[in-house]
């Protein structure tokens, strides 16, 4: 009998060690090593997916770059405008895309919707999580007229999946989820580091050799990283993150890595009773329709991916009932909020250290664009002073540590979006004026260089 080979794997980062370790030398996590039985596939059973072409083993030779023929990528449009944009303009043949997200966020719904709606393509949806009946029920909720070439397979063994793939020859493959698959070449349990790595490698080989686009759904760990080894993200071509607050209807599909397009691209969906709907005009839905002006609410012009969006920022400043004031932010980095509060305290003399401060970005959206700073500062002061800011004013500037108002990128796009939505004034940094034609805009540009100027312009 062949000797069973095993190794210890860090379940957090995938580091491999011959013996058990308390602390992972790679990611410094404690107690994450688990023994997994691995068996290196011998030459005899390595034929997982055909690695030979025309019966002979293919040997790659070095070629001169200038002699390599460039091919115009034929992108396949999925029929979902948001997904196409996030992918950088459609699906690339042979690409492997990993979609991560919290449980219940809508990963399976998004992929099933793609399978049901893409026209005239044979799609195979492999599920290791749900039964055929469950998928059928979900499909009936999503669409009444599914496309005729959508196939469902409930299977978790990669060898069996490959057998079906050879027969069916699908044009798109969807796997829900990579953590439920197992390969017979590896003995450890599904979802373990070595299984996930092996199954991904097998699917990757299939994708590259048949030029079939493959989608993999991946679970995430409790701190938001895609479960399984970090190398999973290195192996695939594109990593998308599906996120949002489960209590809100909006979902954001973000590209974290993309070999075929810009990363940090973003798609917005709304989850309805009959599946996910694309949101093509995010600003209009993210701004709440309010009649009266309330203190603590301002609007920031942000850019997520390539798209300008106007987003409502809300702040609540109140006297702290306890010795330690509470600080909490939803959709915004708490450290950055603390920095902005310190700037206000030090540069403008606002006594915020004894106050509770709560921040919220409306719609359950997470914003990382620093151009939202000025809007947040204005919301905090508006709430602190209990004076409302007109809903016809918006903001787009970064705030520096010494209270200076800094320029932000793509200011023209932000101004145009604000103008389009009927705003009357936009606060921008004086340093942003260079190179833009001020007369082109109908909206009034208010330029500020220091934080004090913002307050005198707003509250007099
Ligand atoms: P699901 O796609 O199963 O999430 P994941 O695969 O990421 O775990 O999404 C399930 C959630 O979406 C569930 O809480 C119900 C909700 N949902 C709707 O609101 N409308 C729908 O049409 C569907 C199919 C699901
Ligand atoms: Mg699911």
Tab-separated table of C-alpha atoms and ligand atoms in Angstrom:
chain	number	residue	atom	x	y	z
A	1	UNK	CA	0.000	0.000	0.000
A	2	UNK	CA	1.232	3.430	-0.821
A	3	UNK	CA	2.377	5.411	2.145
A	4	UNK	CA	-0.141	8.012	3.218
A	5	UNK	CA	1.386	11.428	3.174
A	6	UNK	CA	0.079	14.159	5.365
A	7	UNK	CA	1.002	17.711	6.185
A	8	UNK	CA	-0.208	20.497	8.429
A	9	UNK	CA	-1.930	23.482	6.868
A	10	UNK	CA	-2.701	26.837	8.369
A	11	UNK	CA	-6.472	27.174	7.874
A	12	UNK	CA	-6.124	30.899	7.742
A	13	UNK	CA	-3.540	31.457	5.039
A	14	UNK	CA	-2.744	28.042	3.617
A	15	UNK	CA	0.854	27.832	4.869
A	16	UNK	CA	2.102	24.246	4.688
A	17	UNK	CA	4.308	22.689	7.320
A	18	UNK	CA	5.642	19.183	7.883
A	19	UNK	CA	4.896	19.346	11.610
A	20	UNK	CA	2.308	20.989	13.814
A	21	UNK	CA	2.987	24.572	14.804
A	22	UNK	CA	1.268	26.693	17.430
A	23	UNK	CA	1.727	29.937	15.596
A	24	UNK	CA	1.718	30.323	11.837
A	25	UNK	CA	5.009	31.855	10.675
A	26	UNK	CA	3.262	33.317	7.639
A	27	UNK	CA	0.160	35.043	8.987
A	28	UNK	CA	0.980	34.982	12.737
A	29	UNK	CA	-2.352	33.420	13.687
A	30	UNK	CA	-2.388	31.037	16.655
A	31	UNK	CA	-3.700	27.509	16.673
A	32	UNK	CA	-4.710	27.374	13.034
A	33	UNK	CA	-2.784	24.261	11.956
A	34	UNK	CA	-4.772	21.178	11.033
A	35	UNK	CA	-3.388	17.928	9.738
A	36	UNK	CA	-4.597	17.071	6.267
A	37	UNK	CA	-3.905	13.912	4.358
A	38	UNK	CA	-2.457	14.721	1.025
A	39	UNK	CA	-1.522	12.334	-1.646
A	40	UNK	CA	0.500	13.682	-4.476
A	41	UNK	CA	-1.297	12.532	-7.618
A	42	UNK	CA	0.920	9.991	-9.263
A	43	UNK	CA	1.451	10.067	-13.018
A	44	UNK	CA	-1.101	7.288	-13.462
A	45	UNK	CA	-4.096	9.038	-11.936
A	46	UNK	CA	-3.158	12.602	-12.801
A	47	UNK	CA	-5.493	12.760	-15.779
A	48	UNK	CA	-7.984	14.910	-13.996
A	49	UNK	CA	-8.804	17.027	-16.950
A	50	UNK	CA	-7.226	16.082	-20.274
A	51	UNK	CA	-3.739	17.500	-20.120
A	52	UNK	CA	-2.835	16.143	-23.492
A	53	UNK	CA	-3.868	17.568	-26.802
A	54	UNK	CA	-4.175	15.214	-29.723
A	55	UNK	CA	-2.782	12.352	-27.732
A	56	UNK	CA	0.633	13.896	-27.217
A	57	UNK	CA	1.773	15.756	-24.171
A	58	UNK	CA	1.891	19.430	-25.016
A	59	UNK	CA	5.283	21.046	-24.495
A	60	UNK	CA	5.471	24.789	-24.259
A	61	UNK	CA	8.482	26.542	-25.734
A	62	UNK	CA	9.622	30.084	-25.149
A	63	UNK	CA	8.410	32.461	-27.858
A	64	UNK	CA	9.453	35.977	-28.706
A	65	UNK	CA	6.912	38.440	-27.441
A	66	UNK	CA	6.714	40.217	-30.788
A	67	UNK	CA	5.977	36.948	-32.551
A	68	UNK	CA	3.052	36.105	-30.318
A	69	UNK	CA	-0.120	36.897	-32.143
A	70	UNK	CA	-2.351	39.232	-30.284
A	71	UNK	CA	-5.921	38.128	-30.215
A	72	UNK	CA	-8.784	40.503	-29.826
A	73	UNK	CA	-10.573	39.249	-26.795
A	74	UNK	CA	-14.081	38.262	-27.614
A	75	UNK	CA	-15.979	39.306	-24.605
A	76	UNK	CA	-19.191	37.563	-23.860
A	77	UNK	CA	-21.920	39.858	-22.613
A	78	UNK	CA	-23.820	38.289	-19.767
A	79	UNK	CA	-26.923	40.408	-20.201
A	80	UNK	CA	-26.399	41.846	-16.740
A	81	UNK	CA	-25.014	45.346	-17.279
A	82	UNK	CA	-23.682	45.674	-13.739
A	83	UNK	CA	-21.847	42.359	-13.847
A	84	UNK	CA	-20.433	43.111	-17.295
A	85	UNK	CA	-19.056	46.398	-16.056
A	86	UNK	CA	-17.505	44.864	-12.952
A	87	UNK	CA	-15.870	42.222	-15.130
A	88	UNK	CA	-14.345	44.982	-17.250
A	89	UNK	CA	-16.725	44.754	-20.218
A	90	UNK	CA	-17.995	41.188	-20.287
A	91	UNK	CA	-16.790	37.665	-19.680
A	92	UNK	CA	-13.411	36.612	-21.045
A	93	UNK	CA	-13.257	33.053	-22.472
A	94	UNK	CA	-11.328	30.737	-20.189
A	95	UNK	CA	-11.390	33.120	-17.259
A	96	UNK	CA	-11.993	31.937	-13.712
A	97	UNK	CA	-13.952	34.317	-11.519
A	98	UNK	CA	-14.308	33.884	-7.778
A	99	UNK	CA	-17.300	35.487	-6.083
A	100	UNK	CA	-17.112	35.865	-2.327
A	101	UNK	CA	-19.629	37.167	0.136
A	102	UNK	CA	-21.365	36.579	3.442
A	103	UNK	CA	-23.992	33.848	3.728
A	104	UNK	CA	-27.397	34.975	2.513
A	105	UNK	CA	-26.120	38.014	0.673
A	106	UNK	CA	-27.276	36.688	-2.696
A	107	UNK	CA	-24.328	34.963	-4.383
A	108	UNK	CA	-26.361	31.948	-5.467
A	109	UNK	CA	-29.187	34.213	-6.613
A	110	UNK	CA	-26.835	36.343	-8.701
A	111	UNK	CA	-25.294	33.332	-10.406
A	112	UNK	CA	-28.569	31.508	-10.980
A	113	UNK	CA	-29.987	34.675	-12.471
A	114	UNK	CA	-27.038	34.809	-14.847
A	115	UNK	CA	-27.589	31.164	-15.826
A	116	UNK	CA	-31.285	31.747	-16.442
A	117	UNK	CA	-30.961	34.940	-18.405
A	118	UNK	CA	-27.929	34.570	-20.637
A	119	UNK	CA	-29.198	34.042	-24.138
A	120	UNK	CA	-28.362	31.027	-26.281
A	121	UNK	CA	-25.532	29.700	-24.150
A	122	UNK	CA	-25.322	26.284	-22.584
A	123	UNK	CA	-24.802	26.973	-18.913
A	124	UNK	CA	-24.107	24.341	-16.294
A	125	UNK	CA	-24.859	25.321	-12.712
A	126	UNK	CA	-23.205	22.858	-10.355
A	127	UNK	CA	-24.514	23.053	-6.829
A	128	UNK	CA	-23.131	21.272	-3.812
A	129	UNK	CA	-25.302	23.264	-1.447
A	130	UNK	CA	-28.870	22.976	-2.617
A	131	UNK	CA	-31.049	20.249	-4.085
A	132	UNK	CA	-32.458	20.386	-7.605
A	133	UNK	CA	-35.908	21.157	-6.178
A	134	UNK	CA	-34.620	24.065	-4.138
A	135	UNK	CA	-32.907	25.513	-7.170
A	136	UNK	CA	-36.026	25.021	-9.260
A	137	UNK	CA	-38.092	26.907	-6.670
A	138	UNK	CA	-35.644	29.743	-6.608
A	139	UNK	CA	-35.513	29.853	-10.402
A	140	UNK	CA	-39.278	30.109	-10.568
A	141	UNK	CA	-39.197	33.130	-8.319
A	142	UNK	CA	-36.529	34.808	-10.406
A	143	UNK	CA	-37.967	34.389	-13.873
A	144	UNK	CA	-40.998	32.950	-15.542
A	145	UNK	CA	-39.205	32.468	-18.856
A	146	UNK	CA	-35.834	30.871	-18.239
A	147	UNK	CA	-33.587	30.294	-21.204
A	148	UNK	CA	-33.775	26.767	-22.550
A	149	UNK	CA	-30.128	25.822	-22.155
A	150	UNK	CA	-29.689	26.049	-18.415
A	151	UNK	CA	-28.576	22.783	-16.814
A	152	UNK	CA	-28.426	21.993	-13.111
A	153	UNK	CA	-26.151	19.383	-11.593
A	154	UNK	CA	-26.026	18.555	-7.906
A	155	UNK	CA	-22.638	16.980	-7.407
A	156	UNK	CA	-19.605	17.565	-5.261
A	157	UNK	CA	-16.954	15.254	-6.644
A	158	UNK	CA	-14.779	16.966	-9.231
A	159	UNK	CA	-14.173	13.704	-11.087
A	160	UNK	CA	-17.920	13.226	-11.590
A	161	UNK	CA	-18.316	16.855	-12.565
A	162	UNK	CA	-15.625	16.515	-15.219
A	163	UNK	CA	-17.369	13.448	-16.643
A	164	UNK	CA	-20.541	15.488	-17.080
A	165	UNK	CA	-18.580	18.394	-18.490
A	166	UNK	CA	-17.134	16.192	-21.195
A	167	UNK	CA	-20.595	15.100	-22.251
A	168	UNK	CA	-22.448	18.355	-21.965
A	169	UNK	CA	-19.688	20.720	-23.106
A	170	UNK	CA	-21.199	23.776	-21.466
A	171	UNK	CA	-20.215	27.246	-22.615
A	172	UNK	CA	-20.308	28.631	-19.084
A	173	UNK	CA	-19.726	26.760	-15.839
A	174	UNK	CA	-20.895	27.952	-12.422
A	175	UNK	CA	-19.812	26.173	-9.232
A	176	UNK	CA	-21.687	26.830	-5.988
A	177	UNK	CA	-19.503	26.643	-3.909
A	178	UNK	CA	-15.830	25.778	-4.164
A	179	UNK	CA	-15.793	24.808	-0.464
A	180	UNK	CA	-18.245	21.945	-1.047
A	181	UNK	CA	-16.221	20.272	-3.789
A	182	UNK	CA	-13.849	17.427	-3.216
A	183	UNK	CA	-11.315	15.750	-5.389
A	184	UNK	CA	-10.550	12.060	-5.054
A	185	UNK	CA	-6.852	12.829	-5.340
A	186	UNK	CA	-6.779	14.429	-1.940
A	187	UNK	CA	-8.029	12.760	1.166
A	188	UNK	CA	-8.845	15.680	3.395
A	189	UNK	CA	-12.390	16.911	3.919
A	190	UNK	CA	-14.171	19.348	1.579
A	191	UNK	CA	-13.482	22.954	2.459
A	192	UNK	CA	-10.018	22.259	3.849
A	193	UNK	CA	-7.083	24.162	2.446
A	194	UNK	CA	-5.646	21.362	0.359
A	195	UNK	CA	-9.045	20.351	-1.075
A	196	UNK	CA	-9.987	23.886	-2.035
A	197	UNK	CA	-6.606	24.372	-3.642
A	198	UNK	CA	-6.728	21.130	-5.587
A	199	UNK	CA	-10.316	21.587	-6.795
A	200	UNK	CA	-9.569	25.116	-7.935
A	201	UNK	CA	-6.464	23.954	-9.772
A	202	UNK	CA	-8.472	21.268	-11.567
A	203	UNK	CA	-11.191	23.706	-12.577
A	204	UNK	CA	-8.577	26.217	-13.655
A	205	UNK	CA	-7.044	23.649	-15.971
A	206	UNK	CA	-10.465	22.895	-17.408
A	207	UNK	CA	-11.180	26.594	-17.985
A	208	UNK	CA	-7.892	27.305	-19.706
A	209	UNK	CA	-7.947	24.258	-21.929
A	210	UNK	CA	-11.520	24.566	-23.119
A	211	UNK	CA	-11.721	28.391	-23.018
A	212	UNK	CA	-14.868	28.066	-20.914
A	213	UNK	CA	-15.523	30.854	-18.451
A	214	UNK	CA	-15.933	29.490	-14.923
A	215	UNK	CA	-17.546	31.168	-11.923
A	216	UNK	CA	-16.709	29.906	-8.460
A	217	UNK	CA	-18.735	30.933	-5.444
A	218	UNK	CA	-16.601	31.141	-2.318
A	219	UNK	CA	-17.505	31.390	1.353
A	220	UNK	CA	-15.938	34.050	3.472
A	221	UNK	CA	-14.578	33.815	6.981
A	222	UNK	CA	-15.950	35.849	9.839
A	223	UNK	CA	-13.492	38.655	9.228
A	224	UNK	CA	-14.523	38.983	5.620
A	225	UNK	CA	-11.699	37.229	3.780
A	226	UNK	CA	-12.513	34.523	1.276
A	227	UNK	CA	-12.238	31.219	3.112
A	228	UNK	CA	-9.499	28.818	2.144
A	229	UNK	CA	-5.978	29.604	1.277
A	230	UNK	CA	-5.037	33.072	0.209
A	231	UNK	CA	-3.490	31.485	-2.844
A	232	UNK	CA	-7.002	30.790	-4.064
A	233	UNK	CA	-7.223	34.487	-4.838
A	234	UNK	CA	-3.878	34.338	-6.606
A	235	UNK	CA	-4.903	31.380	-8.727
A	236	UNK	CA	-8.072	32.818	-10.228
A	237	UNK	CA	-8.235	35.641	-12.765
A	238	UNK	CA	-10.874	37.761	-11.116
A	239	UNK	CA	-12.050	38.127	-7.545
A	240	UNK	CA	-15.401	39.759	-6.928
A	241	UNK	CA	-16.826	40.579	-3.541
A	242	UNK	CA	-20.572	40.709	-3.046
A	243	UNK	CA	-21.399	42.860	-0.072
A	244	UNK	CA	-24.057	44.932	1.574
A	245	UNK	CA	-26.098	45.099	4.693
A	246	UNK	CA	-28.534	42.204	4.845
A	247	UNK	CA	-31.189	44.449	6.320
A	248	UNK	CA	-31.040	46.845	3.413
A	249	UNK	CA	-32.019	45.955	-0.092
A	250	UNK	CA	-28.875	47.252	-1.771
A	251	UNK	CA	-26.004	44.968	-2.681
A	252	UNK	CA	-22.663	45.948	-4.098
A	253	UNK	CA	-20.538	43.809	-6.345
A	254	UNK	CA	-16.960	44.988	-6.146
A	255	UNK	CA	-14.007	43.766	-8.136
A	256	UNK	CA	-10.988	43.266	-5.920
A	257	UNK	CA	-8.729	41.765	-8.521
A	258	UNK	CA	-9.223	41.648	-12.257
A	259	UNK	CA	-6.707	40.485	-14.821
A	260	UNK	CA	-8.912	41.765	-17.638
A	261	UNK	CA	-10.075	45.144	-16.467
A	262	UNK	CA	-9.894	47.811	-13.821
A	263	UNK	CA	-10.083	46.657	-10.226
A	264	UNK	CA	-12.214	48.679	-7.813
A	265	UNK	CA	-15.038	48.605	-10.331
A	266	UNK	CA	-18.476	48.441	-8.818
A	267	UNK	CA	-21.962	47.194	-9.610
A	268	UNK	CA	-25.076	47.968	-7.601
A	269	UNK	CA	-28.121	45.755	-7.210
A	270	UNK	CA	-31.298	45.844	-5.221
A	271	UNK	CA	-32.653	42.579	-3.786
A	272	UNK	CA	-36.359	42.218	-4.419
A	273	UNK	CA	-38.787	39.377	-3.843
A	274	UNK	CA	-38.099	38.151	-7.350
A	275	UNK	CA	-34.347	38.330	-7.439
A	276	UNK	CA	-31.698	41.004	-7.901
A	277	UNK	CA	-32.388	44.084	-9.999
A	278	UNK	CA	-29.662	46.226	-11.475
A	279	UNK	CA	-29.490	49.771	-10.168
A	280	UNK	CA	-28.261	51.952	-12.984
A	281	UNK	CA	-28.864	55.330	-11.355
A	282	UNK	CA	-27.429	54.848	-7.861
A	283	UNK	CA	-27.499	58.504	-6.822
A	284	UNK	CA	-31.210	58.792	-7.308
A	285	UNK	CA	-32.016	55.835	-5.106
A	286	UNK	CA	-29.371	56.509	-2.473
A	287	UNK	CA	-30.534	60.034	-1.741
A	288	UNK	CA	-33.548	59.902	0.486
A	289	UNK	CA	-36.468	62.000	-0.584
A	290	UNK	CA	-36.951	64.360	2.296
A	291	UNK	CA	-39.114	67.452	2.441
A	292	UNK	CA	-37.797	69.167	5.515
A	293	UNK	CA	-34.151	69.841	6.144
A	294	UNK	CA	-32.697	68.056	9.128
A	295	UNK	CA	-29.492	68.746	10.974
A	296	UNK	CA	-26.700	66.208	10.677
A	297	UNK	CA	-27.390	65.243	7.072
A	298	UNK	CA	-25.160	66.213	4.177
A	299	UNK	CA	-24.432	64.863	0.735
A	300	UNK	CA	-21.055	63.834	-0.583
A	301	UNK	CA	-20.076	63.316	-4.207
A	302	UNK	CA	-18.025	60.123	-4.275
A	303	UNK	CA	-16.635	57.995	-7.032
A	304	UNK	CA	-16.774	54.253	-6.669
A	305	UNK	CA	-15.012	52.411	-9.438
A	306	UNK	CA	-15.584	54.612	-12.440
A	307	UNK	CA	-18.969	55.856	-11.388
A	308	UNK	CA	-19.807	59.075	-9.593
A	309	UNK	CA	-22.456	58.705	-6.910
A	310	UNK	CA	-24.055	61.127	-4.530
A	311	UNK	CA	-24.399	59.627	-1.114
A	312	UNK	CA	-26.049	60.832	2.037
A	313	UNK	CA	-23.846	61.015	5.124
A	314	UNK	CA	-25.547	61.258	8.489
A	315	UNK	CA	-24.061	62.222	11.825
A	316	UNK	CA	-25.447	62.348	15.313
A	317	UNK	CA	-23.505	64.221	17.982
A	318	UNK	CA	-24.890	64.104	21.500
A	319	UNK	CA	-23.641	64.652	25.026
A	320	UNK	CA	-22.076	61.502	26.370
A	321	UNK	CA	-23.836	59.988	29.356
A	322	UNK	CA	-20.762	58.011	30.359
A	323	UNK	CA	-17.164	58.861	31.011
A	324	UNK	CA	-15.960	57.398	27.734
A	325	UNK	CA	-17.726	58.853	24.744
A	326	UNK	CA	-18.971	56.403	22.168
A	327	UNK	CA	-17.819	56.531	18.601
A	328	UNK	CA	-19.357	54.392	15.970
A	329	UNK	CA	-19.462	54.484	12.196
A	330	UNK	CA	-21.455	52.400	9.729
A	331	UNK	CA	-20.117	52.279	6.191
A	332	UNK	CA	-17.099	54.423	7.032
A	333	UNK	CA	-13.730	53.678	8.597
A	334	UNK	CA	-13.856	54.375	12.351
A	335	UNK	CA	-10.169	55.318	12.467
A	336	UNK	CA	-10.711	57.917	9.791
A	337	UNK	CA	-13.719	59.261	11.677
A	338	UNK	CA	-11.576	59.646	14.813
A	339	UNK	CA	-8.979	61.489	12.782
A	340	UNK	CA	-11.575	63.899	11.405
A	341	UNK	CA	-12.921	64.489	14.912
A	342	UNK	CA	-9.409	65.258	16.143
A	343	UNK	CA	-8.941	67.746	13.301
A	344	UNK	CA	-12.185	69.487	14.240
A	345	UNK	CA	-11.175	69.597	17.888
A	346	UNK	CA	-7.673	70.879	17.305
A	347	UNK	CA	-8.105	73.193	14.309
A	348	UNK	CA	-11.579	74.572	14.879
A	349	UNK	CA	-11.954	74.342	18.621
A	350	UNK	CA	-15.120	72.230	18.637
A	351	UNK	CA	-15.377	70.384	21.957
A	352	UNK	CA	-16.163	66.940	20.676
A	353	UNK	CA	-14.147	64.865	23.111
A	354	UNK	CA	-17.028	64.706	25.582
A	355	UNK	CA	-19.603	63.878	22.938
A	356	UNK	CA	-20.905	60.627	21.506
A	357	UNK	CA	-20.538	60.632	17.741
A	358	UNK	CA	-22.395	58.269	15.422
A	359	UNK	CA	-21.905	58.200	11.692
A	360	UNK	CA	-23.902	56.457	9.054
A	361	UNK	CA	-23.661	56.219	5.305
A	362	UNK	CA	-27.201	55.831	4.022
A	363	UNK	CA	-28.281	52.745	2.101
A	364	UNK	CA	-25.925	50.337	3.878
A	365	UNK	CA	-23.088	51.210	1.525
A	366	UNK	CA	-19.417	51.235	2.453
A	367	UNK	CA	-17.431	54.206	1.207
A	368	UNK	CA	-13.670	54.298	0.979
A	369	UNK	CA	-13.303	57.360	-1.217
A	370	UNK	CA	-11.560	60.121	0.802
A	371	UNK	CA	-13.608	62.738	-1.049
A	372	UNK	CA	-16.418	62.003	1.405
A	373	UNK	CA	-14.389	63.631	4.255
A	374	UNK	CA	-15.747	67.111	3.814
A	375	UNK	CA	-19.312	65.883	3.715
A	376	UNK	CA	-18.743	63.963	6.952
A	377	UNK	CA	-17.169	66.935	8.685
A	378	UNK	CA	-20.089	69.126	7.619
A	379	UNK	CA	-22.591	66.539	8.895
A	380	UNK	CA	-20.845	66.352	12.272
A	381	UNK	CA	-20.838	70.104	12.711
A	382	UNK	CA	-24.395	70.402	11.457
A	383	UNK	CA	-25.512	67.930	14.125
A	384	UNK	CA	-23.296	69.490	16.815
A	385	UNK	CA	-24.660	72.978	16.168
A	386	UNK	CA	-28.127	71.676	15.311
A	387	UNK	CA	-28.279	73.734	12.143
A	388	UNK	CA	-29.362	72.018	8.956
A	389	UNK	CA	-27.423	72.166	5.710
A	390	UNK	CA	-29.489	72.854	2.603
A	391	UNK	CA	-30.295	69.746	0.602
A	392	UNK	CA	-29.212	71.616	-2.527
A	393	UNK	CA	-25.566	71.625	-1.369
A	394	UNK	CA	-23.084	68.813	-1.783
A	395	UNK	CA	-19.399	68.263	-0.998
A	396	UNK	CA	-16.367	66.688	-2.659
A	397	UNK	CA	-13.002	67.151	-0.947
A	398	UNK	CA	-10.530	65.384	1.276
A	399	UNK	CA	-9.560	66.846	4.649
A	400	UNK	CA	-5.922	66.790	5.745
A	401	UNK	CA	-4.484	66.595	9.246
A	402	UNK	CA	-3.871	70.305	9.521
A	403	UNK	CA	-7.399	71.131	8.455
A	404	UNK	CA	-6.490	71.858	4.853
A	405	UNK	CA	-9.026	70.984	2.179
A	406	UNK	CA	-7.316	68.794	-0.372
A	407	UNK	CA	-8.002	68.195	-4.014
A	408	UNK	CA	-9.591	64.921	-5.123
A	409	UNK	CA	-9.389	63.046	-8.401
A	410	UNK	CA	-11.907	63.240	-11.238
A	411	UNK	CA	-13.532	66.357	-9.877
A	412	UNK	CA	-15.267	67.194	-13.146
A	413	UNK	CA	-17.179	63.937	-13.129
A	414	UNK	CA	-18.341	64.618	-9.585
A	415	UNK	CA	-19.426	68.150	-10.411
A	416	UNK	CA	-21.330	66.987	-13.484
A	417	UNK	CA	-23.156	64.296	-11.515
A	418	UNK	CA	-24.162	66.845	-8.854
A	419	UNK	CA	-25.338	69.197	-11.576
A	420	UNK	CA	-27.323	66.452	-13.266
A	421	UNK	CA	-29.148	65.697	-10.027
A	422	UNK	CA	-30.163	69.301	-9.543
A	423	UNK	CA	-27.782	70.434	-6.814
A	424	UNK	CA	-27.197	74.185	-6.674
A	425	UNK	CA	-23.832	74.365	-4.934
A	426	UNK	CA	-20.843	72.078	-4.540
A	427	UNK	CA	-17.972	72.638	-2.111
A	428	UNK	CA	-14.610	71.671	-3.592
A	429	UNK	CA	-10.975	72.349	-2.767
A	430	UNK	CA	-9.376	75.525	-4.187
A	431	UNK	CA	-6.556	73.291	-5.411
A	432	UNK	CA	-8.989	71.405	-7.596
A	433	UNK	CA	-9.640	74.395	-9.836
A	434	UNK	CA	-6.474	73.921	-11.862
A	435	UNK	CA	-7.206	72.593	-15.307
A	436	UNK	CA	-10.965	72.726	-15.105
A	437	UNK	CA	-13.121	75.161	-16.962
A	438	UNK	CA	-15.242	76.802	-14.309
A	439	UNK	CA	-17.659	78.459	-16.739
A	440	UNK	CA	-18.696	75.149	-18.186
A	441	UNK	CA	-20.819	74.275	-15.161
A	442	UNK	CA	-24.184	75.705	-14.254
A	443	UNK	CA	-23.824	74.569	-10.645
A	444	UNK	CA	-22.126	77.086	-8.331
A	445	UNK	CA	-18.625	75.985	-7.302
A	446	UNK	CA	-17.631	77.064	-3.810
A	447	UNK	CA	-13.901	76.702	-3.364
A	448	UNK	CA	-12.362	76.347	0.067
A	449	UNK	CA	-8.780	75.878	1.187
A	450	UNK	CA	-9.169	75.627	4.964
A	451	UNK	CA	-11.704	73.977	7.164
A	452	UNK	CA	-12.655	77.285	8.841
A	453	UNK	CA	-13.771	78.679	5.494
A	454	UNK	CA	-16.230	75.819	5.136
A	455	UNK	CA	-17.996	76.749	8.329
A	456	UNK	CA	-18.195	80.437	7.644
A	457	UNK	CA	-19.586	79.650	4.185
A	458	UNK	CA	-22.114	77.182	5.600
A	459	UNK	CA	-23.194	78.528	8.936
A	460	UNK	CA	-22.062	82.153	8.712
B	1	LIG	P1	-28.648	33.471	-1.584
B	1	LIG	O1	-28.456	33.729	-3.037
B	1	LIG	O2	-29.137	32.127	-1.177
B	1	LIG	O3	-27.372	33.846	-0.768
B	1	LIG	P2	-25.938	33.157	-0.709
B	1	LIG	O4	-25.852	32.176	-1.822
B	1	LIG	O5	-25.004	34.317	-0.853
B	1	LIG	O6	-25.836	32.536	0.636
B	1	LIG	O7	-29.620	34.613	-1.095
B	1	LIG	C1	-30.546	34.351	-0.175
B	1	LIG	C2	-31.198	35.594	0.370
B	1	LIG	O8	-31.776	36.409	-0.607
B	1	LIG	C3	-32.282	35.125	1.257
B	1	LIG	O9	-32.123	35.715	2.515
B	1	LIG	C4	-33.536	35.528	0.590
B	1	LIG	C5	-33.146	36.586	-0.358
B	1	LIG	N1	-33.884	36.539	-1.634
B	1	LIG	C6	-34.784	37.536	-1.934
B	1	LIG	O10	-35.004	38.467	-1.138
B	1	LIG	N2	-35.438	37.495	-3.137
B	1	LIG	C7	-35.241	36.493	-4.033
B	1	LIG	O11	-35.855	36.501	-5.116
B	1	LIG	C8	-34.297	35.470	-3.703
B	1	LIG	C9	-34.051	34.337	-4.660
B	1	LIG	C10	-33.645	35.527	-2.513
B	2	LIG	MG1	-25.715	30.108	-1.681
